[in-house]
XYZ file of C-alpha atoms in Angstrom:
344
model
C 136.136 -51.473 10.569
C 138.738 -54.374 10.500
C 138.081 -58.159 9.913
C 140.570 -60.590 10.664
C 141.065 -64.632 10.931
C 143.031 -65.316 13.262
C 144.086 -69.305 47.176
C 141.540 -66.410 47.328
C 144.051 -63.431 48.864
C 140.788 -62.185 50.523
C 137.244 -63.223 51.864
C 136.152 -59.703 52.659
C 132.945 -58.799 51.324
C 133.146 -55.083 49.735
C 129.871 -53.381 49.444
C 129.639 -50.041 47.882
C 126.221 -49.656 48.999
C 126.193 -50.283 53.348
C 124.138 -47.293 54.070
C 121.641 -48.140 51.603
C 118.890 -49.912 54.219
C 117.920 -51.620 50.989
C 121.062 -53.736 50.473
C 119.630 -57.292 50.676
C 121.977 -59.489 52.504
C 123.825 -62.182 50.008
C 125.441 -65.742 51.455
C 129.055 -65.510 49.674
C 130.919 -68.670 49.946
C 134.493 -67.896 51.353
C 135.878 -71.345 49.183
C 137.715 -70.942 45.905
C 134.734 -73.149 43.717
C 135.427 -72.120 40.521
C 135.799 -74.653 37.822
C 139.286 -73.419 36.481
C 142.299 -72.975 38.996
C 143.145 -69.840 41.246
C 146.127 -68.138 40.003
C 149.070 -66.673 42.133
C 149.433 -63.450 40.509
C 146.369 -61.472 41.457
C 144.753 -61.071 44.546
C 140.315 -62.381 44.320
C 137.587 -60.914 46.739
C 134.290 -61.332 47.066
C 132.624 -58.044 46.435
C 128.548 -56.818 46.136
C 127.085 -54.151 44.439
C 123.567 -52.741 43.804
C 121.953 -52.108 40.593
C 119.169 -49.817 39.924
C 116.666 -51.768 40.272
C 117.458 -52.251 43.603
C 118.821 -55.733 43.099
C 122.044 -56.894 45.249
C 124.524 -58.404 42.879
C 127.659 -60.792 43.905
C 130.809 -60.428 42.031
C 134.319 -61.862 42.205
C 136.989 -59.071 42.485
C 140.249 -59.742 40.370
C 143.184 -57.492 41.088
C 146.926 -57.880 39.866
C 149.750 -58.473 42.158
C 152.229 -55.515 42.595
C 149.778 -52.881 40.639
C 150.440 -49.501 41.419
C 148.351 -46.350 41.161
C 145.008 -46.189 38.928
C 144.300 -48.829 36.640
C 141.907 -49.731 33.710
C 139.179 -52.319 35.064
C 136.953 -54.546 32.787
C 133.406 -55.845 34.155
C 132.835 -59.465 33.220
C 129.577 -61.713 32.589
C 127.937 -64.523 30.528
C 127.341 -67.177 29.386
C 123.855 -66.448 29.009
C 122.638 -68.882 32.301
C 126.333 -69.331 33.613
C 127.585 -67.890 37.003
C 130.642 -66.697 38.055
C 132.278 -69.904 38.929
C 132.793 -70.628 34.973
C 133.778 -68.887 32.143
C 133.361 -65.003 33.081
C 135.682 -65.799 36.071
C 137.993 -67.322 33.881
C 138.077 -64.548 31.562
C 138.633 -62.301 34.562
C 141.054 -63.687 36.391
C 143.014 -63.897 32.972
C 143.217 -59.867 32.207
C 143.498 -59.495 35.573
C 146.908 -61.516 34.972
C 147.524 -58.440 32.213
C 147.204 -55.988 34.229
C 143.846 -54.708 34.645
C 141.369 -54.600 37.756
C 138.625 -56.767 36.808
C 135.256 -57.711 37.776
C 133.291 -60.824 37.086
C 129.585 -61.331 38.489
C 126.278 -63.170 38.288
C 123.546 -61.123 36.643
C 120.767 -60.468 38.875
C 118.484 -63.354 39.919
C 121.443 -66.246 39.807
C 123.976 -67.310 41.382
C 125.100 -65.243 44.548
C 123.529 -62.275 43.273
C 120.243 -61.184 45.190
C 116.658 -60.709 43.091
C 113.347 -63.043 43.904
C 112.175 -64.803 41.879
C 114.935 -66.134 41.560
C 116.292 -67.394 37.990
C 114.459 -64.829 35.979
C 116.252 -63.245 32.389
C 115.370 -59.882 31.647
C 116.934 -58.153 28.642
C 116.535 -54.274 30.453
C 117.509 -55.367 33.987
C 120.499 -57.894 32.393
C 121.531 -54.238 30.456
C 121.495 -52.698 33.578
C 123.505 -55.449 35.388
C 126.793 -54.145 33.594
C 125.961 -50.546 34.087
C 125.536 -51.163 37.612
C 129.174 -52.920 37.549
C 130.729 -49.664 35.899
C 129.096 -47.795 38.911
C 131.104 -49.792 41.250
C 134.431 -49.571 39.474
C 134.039 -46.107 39.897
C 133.668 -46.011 43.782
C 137.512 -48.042 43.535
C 139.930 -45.249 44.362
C 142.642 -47.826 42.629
C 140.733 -47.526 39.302
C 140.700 -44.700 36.449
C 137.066 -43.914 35.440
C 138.210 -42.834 32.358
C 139.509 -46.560 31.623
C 136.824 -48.921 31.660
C 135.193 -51.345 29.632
C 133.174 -54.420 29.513
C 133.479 -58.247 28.023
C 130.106 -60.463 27.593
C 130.097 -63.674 26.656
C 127.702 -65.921 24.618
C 124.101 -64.027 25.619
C 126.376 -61.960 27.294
C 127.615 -60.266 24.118
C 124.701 -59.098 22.469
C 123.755 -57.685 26.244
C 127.459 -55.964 26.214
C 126.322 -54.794 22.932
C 123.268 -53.088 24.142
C 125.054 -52.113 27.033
C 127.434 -50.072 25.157
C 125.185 -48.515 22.890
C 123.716 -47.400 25.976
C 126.204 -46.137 28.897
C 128.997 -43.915 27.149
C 131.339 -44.713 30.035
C 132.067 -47.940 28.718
C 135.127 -47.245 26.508
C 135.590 -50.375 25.138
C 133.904 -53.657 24.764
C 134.490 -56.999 23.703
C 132.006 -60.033 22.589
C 133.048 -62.961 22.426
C 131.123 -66.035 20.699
C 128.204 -63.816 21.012
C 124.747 -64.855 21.023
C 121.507 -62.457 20.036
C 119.124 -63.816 22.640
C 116.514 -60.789 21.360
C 117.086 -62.714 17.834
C 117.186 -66.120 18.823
C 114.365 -66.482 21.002
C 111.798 -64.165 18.546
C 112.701 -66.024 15.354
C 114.319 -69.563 16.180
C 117.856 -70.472 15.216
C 118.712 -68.941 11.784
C 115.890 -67.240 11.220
C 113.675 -70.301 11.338
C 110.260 -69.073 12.770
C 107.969 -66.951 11.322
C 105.258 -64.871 12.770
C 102.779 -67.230 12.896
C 105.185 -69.618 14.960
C 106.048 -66.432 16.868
C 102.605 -65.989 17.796
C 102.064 -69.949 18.787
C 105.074 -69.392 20.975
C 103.433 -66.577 22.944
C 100.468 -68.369 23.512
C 101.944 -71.370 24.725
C 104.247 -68.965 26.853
C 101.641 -67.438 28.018
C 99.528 -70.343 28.917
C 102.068 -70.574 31.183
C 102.304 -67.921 32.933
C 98.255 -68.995 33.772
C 99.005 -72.193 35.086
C 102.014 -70.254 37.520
C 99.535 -67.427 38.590
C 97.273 -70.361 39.677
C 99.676 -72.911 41.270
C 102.279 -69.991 42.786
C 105.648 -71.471 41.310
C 107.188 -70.141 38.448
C 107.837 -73.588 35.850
C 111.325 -73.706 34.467
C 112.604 -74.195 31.005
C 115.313 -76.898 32.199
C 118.983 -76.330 31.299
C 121.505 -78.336 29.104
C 119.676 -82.045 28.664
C 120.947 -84.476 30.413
C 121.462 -87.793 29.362
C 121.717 -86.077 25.620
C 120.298 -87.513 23.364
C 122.260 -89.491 20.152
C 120.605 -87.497 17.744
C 120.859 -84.287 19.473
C 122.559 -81.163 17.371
C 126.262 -81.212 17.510
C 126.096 -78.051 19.031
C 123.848 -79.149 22.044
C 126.236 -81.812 22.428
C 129.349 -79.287 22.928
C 126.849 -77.449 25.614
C 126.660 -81.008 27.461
C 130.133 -81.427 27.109
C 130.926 -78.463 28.991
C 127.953 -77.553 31.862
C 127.121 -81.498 32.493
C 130.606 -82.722 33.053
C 133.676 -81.678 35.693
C 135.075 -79.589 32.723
C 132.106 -76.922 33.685
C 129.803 -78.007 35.506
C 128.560 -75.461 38.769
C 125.945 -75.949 41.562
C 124.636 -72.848 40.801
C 125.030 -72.507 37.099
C 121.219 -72.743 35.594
C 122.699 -74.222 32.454
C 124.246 -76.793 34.560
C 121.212 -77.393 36.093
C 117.176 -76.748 36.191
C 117.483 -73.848 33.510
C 115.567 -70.466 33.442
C 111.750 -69.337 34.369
C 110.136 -70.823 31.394
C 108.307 -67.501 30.499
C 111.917 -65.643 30.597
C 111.343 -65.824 26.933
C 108.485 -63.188 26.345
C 110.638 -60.558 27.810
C 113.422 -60.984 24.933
C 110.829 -61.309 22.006
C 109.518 -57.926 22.339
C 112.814 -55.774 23.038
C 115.614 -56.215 19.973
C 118.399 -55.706 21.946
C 120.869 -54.636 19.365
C 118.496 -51.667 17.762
C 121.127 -48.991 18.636
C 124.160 -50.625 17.540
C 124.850 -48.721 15.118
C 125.449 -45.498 17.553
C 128.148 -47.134 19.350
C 130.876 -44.823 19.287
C 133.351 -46.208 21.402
C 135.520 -49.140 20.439
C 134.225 -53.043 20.437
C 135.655 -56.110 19.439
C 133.251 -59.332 17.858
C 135.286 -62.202 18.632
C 133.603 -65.593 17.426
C 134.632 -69.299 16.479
C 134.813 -69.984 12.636
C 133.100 -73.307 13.367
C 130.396 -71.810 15.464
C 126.968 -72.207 15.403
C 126.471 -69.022 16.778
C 128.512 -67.376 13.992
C 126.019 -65.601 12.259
C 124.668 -63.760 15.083
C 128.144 -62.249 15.595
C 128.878 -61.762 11.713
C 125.388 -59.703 11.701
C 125.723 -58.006 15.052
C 129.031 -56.484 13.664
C 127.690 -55.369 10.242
C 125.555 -52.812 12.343
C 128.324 -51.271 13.838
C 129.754 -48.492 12.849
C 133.370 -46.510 12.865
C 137.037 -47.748 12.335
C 137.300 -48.291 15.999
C 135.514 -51.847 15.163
C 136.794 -54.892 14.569
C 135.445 -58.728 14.136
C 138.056 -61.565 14.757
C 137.153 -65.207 13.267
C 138.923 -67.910 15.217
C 140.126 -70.784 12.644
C 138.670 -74.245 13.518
C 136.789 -72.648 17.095
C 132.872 -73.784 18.050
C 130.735 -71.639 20.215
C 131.889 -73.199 23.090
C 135.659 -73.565 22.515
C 135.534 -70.017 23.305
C 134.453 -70.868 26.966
C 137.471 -72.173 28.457
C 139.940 -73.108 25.671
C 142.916 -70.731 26.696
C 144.873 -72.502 23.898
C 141.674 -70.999 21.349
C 140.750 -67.963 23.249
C 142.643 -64.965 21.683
C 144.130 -63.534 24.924
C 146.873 -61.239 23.436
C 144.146 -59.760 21.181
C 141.511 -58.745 23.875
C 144.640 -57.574 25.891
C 146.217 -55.315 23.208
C 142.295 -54.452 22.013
C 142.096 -52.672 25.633
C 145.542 -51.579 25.757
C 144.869 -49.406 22.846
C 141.528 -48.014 23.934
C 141.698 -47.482 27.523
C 145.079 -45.786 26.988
């Protein structure tokens, strides 16, 4: 294992599924309303997809201009509570400028993508989401099955994590300023809360799910605070910076806007998500800011890994969320060369 320091072409909705009676019908804007600008060397669609758990998902199609024959694609998603429209988009449409077919959607139960209730997090069905998009980029008769791989970002990363560990298709992965939400949530921010404090948490989490039962609406956590407060963490502060201002912010971003189901939590406390880490064979990349918050949870995540085909890269002077949308901080050339080199 290495460490280092270091105008939409189309409107056309693709579904893979249309003779699936199933298929729950998805309202796809046909207006470029992404928060970073549409380039003019690939071609974008709208595309939808259907994951095993029956669940309709929405997806932005990237493709490069003047590709010929089969390509290697790269499924997209994260931050944890972003859509789309933000920094998985931006991340797509970028490889997609280097050459590969990529794929960037919202995880089931946001944005465009189908699932009621809506806003719900679900480590297993979040897993699933990315397996699902592999299963699509295999229906593409312009894509090599043998040549695909996955980047998550933020909460994203420990899910691309799992998902790796999990679907041997995947033949490369990246995560970049990755968060453990299985870590986070159960035992606070570095390790803070113990299991009495665990257990106080459950209660109170599911207290609420009581008081939803009885009322019938699901109560929601709330996303980035808005005004923020002076004496907020630095870190919350870079959040605000980026969903509650033009530099990020989306109308259907949850961070952006009334957050997650409240009780989202219990599902993540329970199910470690990085437990099989260590039985990733195929190659993945940690990428993560040297001035991150979040740079433990990366540092950790890629001690359990296992095999030279591993590698963590520490960005000097990067947060969490320079890593978003900072195309002069996100390493580019590396992800591109990373999957150069392992979808060969």
């Amino acid at each position: 294992m290495l460490v280092a320091v270091i105008t939409t072409q189309s409107a056309a909705t693709v579904n893979n599924q249309t003779n699936d009676n199933n298929t729950e019908q998805l309202e796809l804007t046909n207006q470029w309303d992404k928060v970073f600008p549409q380039s003019d060397r690939v071609y974008h669609t709208k595309v939808t997809f259907i994951n095993r758990y029956g669940i309709t998902l929405a997806a932005d199609m990237y493709i490069p201009k003047n590709a010929e024959g089969k390509l290697a694609a790269i499924a997209v998603s994260g931050p944890f509570g972003a859509v789309k429209e933000q920094v998985s988009g931006l991340y797509a449409q970028t490889m997609a400028e280097r050459g590969f077919i990529t794929l960037a959607f919202d995880p089931s139960y946001t944005g465009e993508s189908g699932g009621k209730p809506r806003y719900v997090a679900s480590p297993d069905i979040n897993t699933e989401d990315f397996s699902a998009a592999v299963d699509f980029l295999t229906t593409l008769h312009n894509v090599d099955i043998e040549r695909i791989g996955i980047i998550g970002i933020c909460g994203w990363g420990g899910l691309a994590i799992n998902a790796a560990a999990m679907d041997t298709r995947i033949k490369a992965s990246v995560a970049s300023t990755l968060y453990d939400m299985s870590r986070v949530i159960a035992n606070g921010y570095s390790d803070s809360m113990d299991a009495d404090a665990r257990y106080e948490l459950r209660v109170q989490l599911n207290t609420q799910r009581t008081i939803d039962a009885r009322s019938g609406t699901y109560a929601l956590a709330g996303g980035v605070v808005n005004p923020m407060p002076d004496d907020a963490p630095w870190f919350m502060k870079e959040y605000h910076n980026y969903y509650k201002t033009m530099r990020g912010y989306h109308e259907r971003s949850l961070n952006s806007n009334n957050g997650w189901h409240l009780t989202s939590s219990l599902f993540f406390i329970n199910m470690p998500q990085l437990s099989y880490a260590g039985e990733i064979r195929n190659a993945l990349l940690v990428v993560h800011g040297e001035k991150a918050h979040s740079r433990y949870l990366g540092e950790d995540a890629f001690k359990m890994l296992r095999g030279d085909n591993k590698e963590l890269i520490i960005i000097p002077g990067a947060s969490h969320v320079d890593l978003y949308d900072r195309t002069d901080i996100i390493p580019f050339d590396k992800l591109e060369s990373f999957f150069e080199m392992y979808l060969k």
